[in-house]
Coordinates of C-alpha atoms and ligand atoms in Angstrom, one line a residue:
M792 CA 67.5 96.4 -35.0
L793 CA 67.1 99.5 -33.1
A794 CA 66.4 103.0 -34.4
S795 CA 69.4 105.2 -34.3
C796 CA 70.3 108.8 -33.4
A797 CA 72.7 108.8 -36.3
P798 CA 72.7 112.0 -38.4
M799 CA 69.5 112.4 -40.4
S800 CA 69.6 111.6 -44.1
N801 CA 68.4 114.1 -46.7
V802 CA 67.0 112.5 -49.8
S803 CA 65.1 113.9 -52.8
G804 CA 62.8 111.1 -53.5
R805 CA 61.1 110.6 -56.8
L806 CA 58.0 112.8 -57.5
E807 CA 55.2 110.9 -59.1
E808 CA 51.8 112.1 -60.2
N809 CA 50.2 111.7 -56.8
G810 CA 53.1 111.6 -54.4
L811 CA 56.7 110.8 -53.6
L812 CA 58.5 107.5 -53.8
V813 CA 61.4 106.9 -51.4
D814 CA 63.6 103.9 -51.0
T815 CA 63.4 102.4 -47.5
D816 CA 67.2 102.0 -47.9
A817 CA 67.4 105.7 -47.0
F818 CA 66.8 104.7 -43.4
R819 CA 69.6 102.1 -43.3
I820 CA 72.9 102.9 -41.6
V821 CA 75.5 100.6 -43.3
Q822 CA 78.9 99.8 -42.0
N823 CA 81.3 97.4 -43.8
G824 CA 78.4 96.4 -46.1
K825 CA 76.1 95.5 -43.3
T826 CA 73.0 97.3 -41.9
T827 CA 74.0 98.2 -38.4
A828 CA 71.0 100.3 -37.4
W829 CA 68.1 102.3 -38.8
R830 CA 67.6 106.0 -38.8
A831 CA 64.6 107.2 -36.8
Y832 CA 63.8 109.7 -39.6
I833 CA 64.8 111.2 -42.9
V834 CA 64.0 114.5 -44.5
V835 CA 62.8 114.5 -48.1
R836 CA 63.7 117.7 -50.0
N837 CA 62.5 117.9 -53.6
E838 CA 62.7 121.1 -55.6
A839 CA 59.1 120.6 -56.8
L840 CA 57.9 120.8 -53.2
K841 CA 57.5 124.1 -51.3
F842 CA 58.4 122.4 -48.0
P843 CA 60.3 119.3 -47.1
V844 CA 58.6 116.2 -45.8
C845 CA 59.9 114.5 -42.6
I846 CA 59.4 110.7 -42.5
Y847 CA 59.7 108.9 -39.2
R848 CA 60.2 105.2 -39.1
F849 CA 58.6 103.4 -36.2
S850 CA 58.9 99.9 -37.6
E851 CA 59.2 98.1 -40.9
N852 CA 55.6 98.9 -41.7
D853 CA 54.9 101.9 -39.7
Y854 CA 55.9 105.4 -40.8
S855 CA 54.6 108.9 -40.5
A856 CA 55.1 111.6 -43.1
L857 CA 54.9 115.2 -42.0
W858 CA 54.7 118.4 -44.0
M859 CA 57.4 120.6 -42.5
Q860 CA 55.3 123.8 -42.6
C861 CA 54.3 125.2 -39.2
A862 CA 50.6 125.3 -38.6
H863 CA 50.9 128.7 -36.8
Q864 CA 52.2 131.1 -39.5
G865 CA 53.8 128.9 -42.0
A866 CA 57.5 128.9 -41.2
E867 CA 59.6 125.8 -41.9
V868 CA 59.9 123.5 -38.9
Q869 CA 63.1 121.7 -37.9
V870 CA 63.6 118.2 -36.8
A871 CA 65.0 117.8 -33.2
G872 CA 65.3 114.1 -32.8
D873 CA 61.9 112.6 -32.0
Y874 CA 60.0 115.9 -32.3
L875 CA 59.9 119.0 -34.5
H876 CA 60.4 122.6 -33.5
C877 CA 59.5 125.8 -35.2
P878 CA 62.2 128.5 -34.9
A879 CA 59.8 131.3 -35.5
H880 CA 57.7 131.3 -32.3
G881 CA 58.5 128.0 -30.6
S882 CA 55.7 125.6 -31.6
E883 CA 56.5 122.0 -31.2
Y884 CA 55.1 118.8 -32.7
D885 CA 55.6 115.1 -31.9
N886 CA 56.8 112.6 -34.4
R887 CA 53.2 111.9 -35.5
G888 CA 52.7 115.6 -36.3
R889 CA 50.6 116.4 -33.2
V890 CA 51.1 119.8 -31.7
T891 CA 52.5 119.6 -28.2
N892 CA 53.4 123.2 -27.6
G893 CA 51.9 126.5 -29.0
P894 CA 51.3 129.0 -30.2
A895 CA 50.3 126.6 -33.0
E896 CA 46.8 125.2 -32.3
T897 CA 46.6 122.6 -35.0
N898 CA 48.7 119.6 -36.0
L899 CA 51.1 119.5 -38.9
R900 CA 49.7 118.2 -42.2
T901 CA 50.4 114.5 -42.5
F902 CA 50.2 112.1 -45.5
P903 CA 49.4 108.5 -45.8
V904 CA 52.4 106.2 -46.2
S905 CA 52.2 102.8 -47.9
V906 CA 55.1 100.3 -48.0
S907 CA 55.8 97.9 -50.8
S908 CA 58.9 96.3 -52.3
N909 CA 61.3 98.3 -50.2
Q910 CA 59.7 101.6 -51.3
L911 CA 57.5 104.1 -49.5
F912 CA 54.8 105.9 -51.3
I913 CA 53.9 109.2 -49.7
D914 CA 50.5 110.2 -51.0
L915 CA 50.6 114.0 -51.4
R916 CA 47.2 114.5 -52.9
K917 CA 46.0 116.4 -49.8
R918 CA 49.0 118.6 -49.3
Ligands
FES1630 S1 55.3 130.1 -37.5 FE1 55.8 128.4 -36.3 S2 55.4 129.0 -34.2 FE2 54.9 130.7 -35.4

């Protein structure tokens, strides 16, 4: 099935000792009890985290997890489809967290994502 431009899903995830657990079902778009498409990304907001984490889904086993704090001066970036934009001074990042437009000079922080049993584990130990 194809990735979709359907509205993003905000989820809280479950905070564990070393990271976040997120159900892969958060990416499903379900109509009449059937998965009709997959969201291209979700945003995980958890009150224990200072910034949200954007998770892009590229395939069943390929995800990126991006800390949504701008590498320039620390504002919260916003998702704009397949890229992220900083409203403070205009920096942009691609869906792997690589800076594509300044003034930021470095990439967003990213976290390893592992997939098992319909769950993602986002390893936050280096956040
Ligand atoms: S804080 Fe994001 S571009 Fe300046």
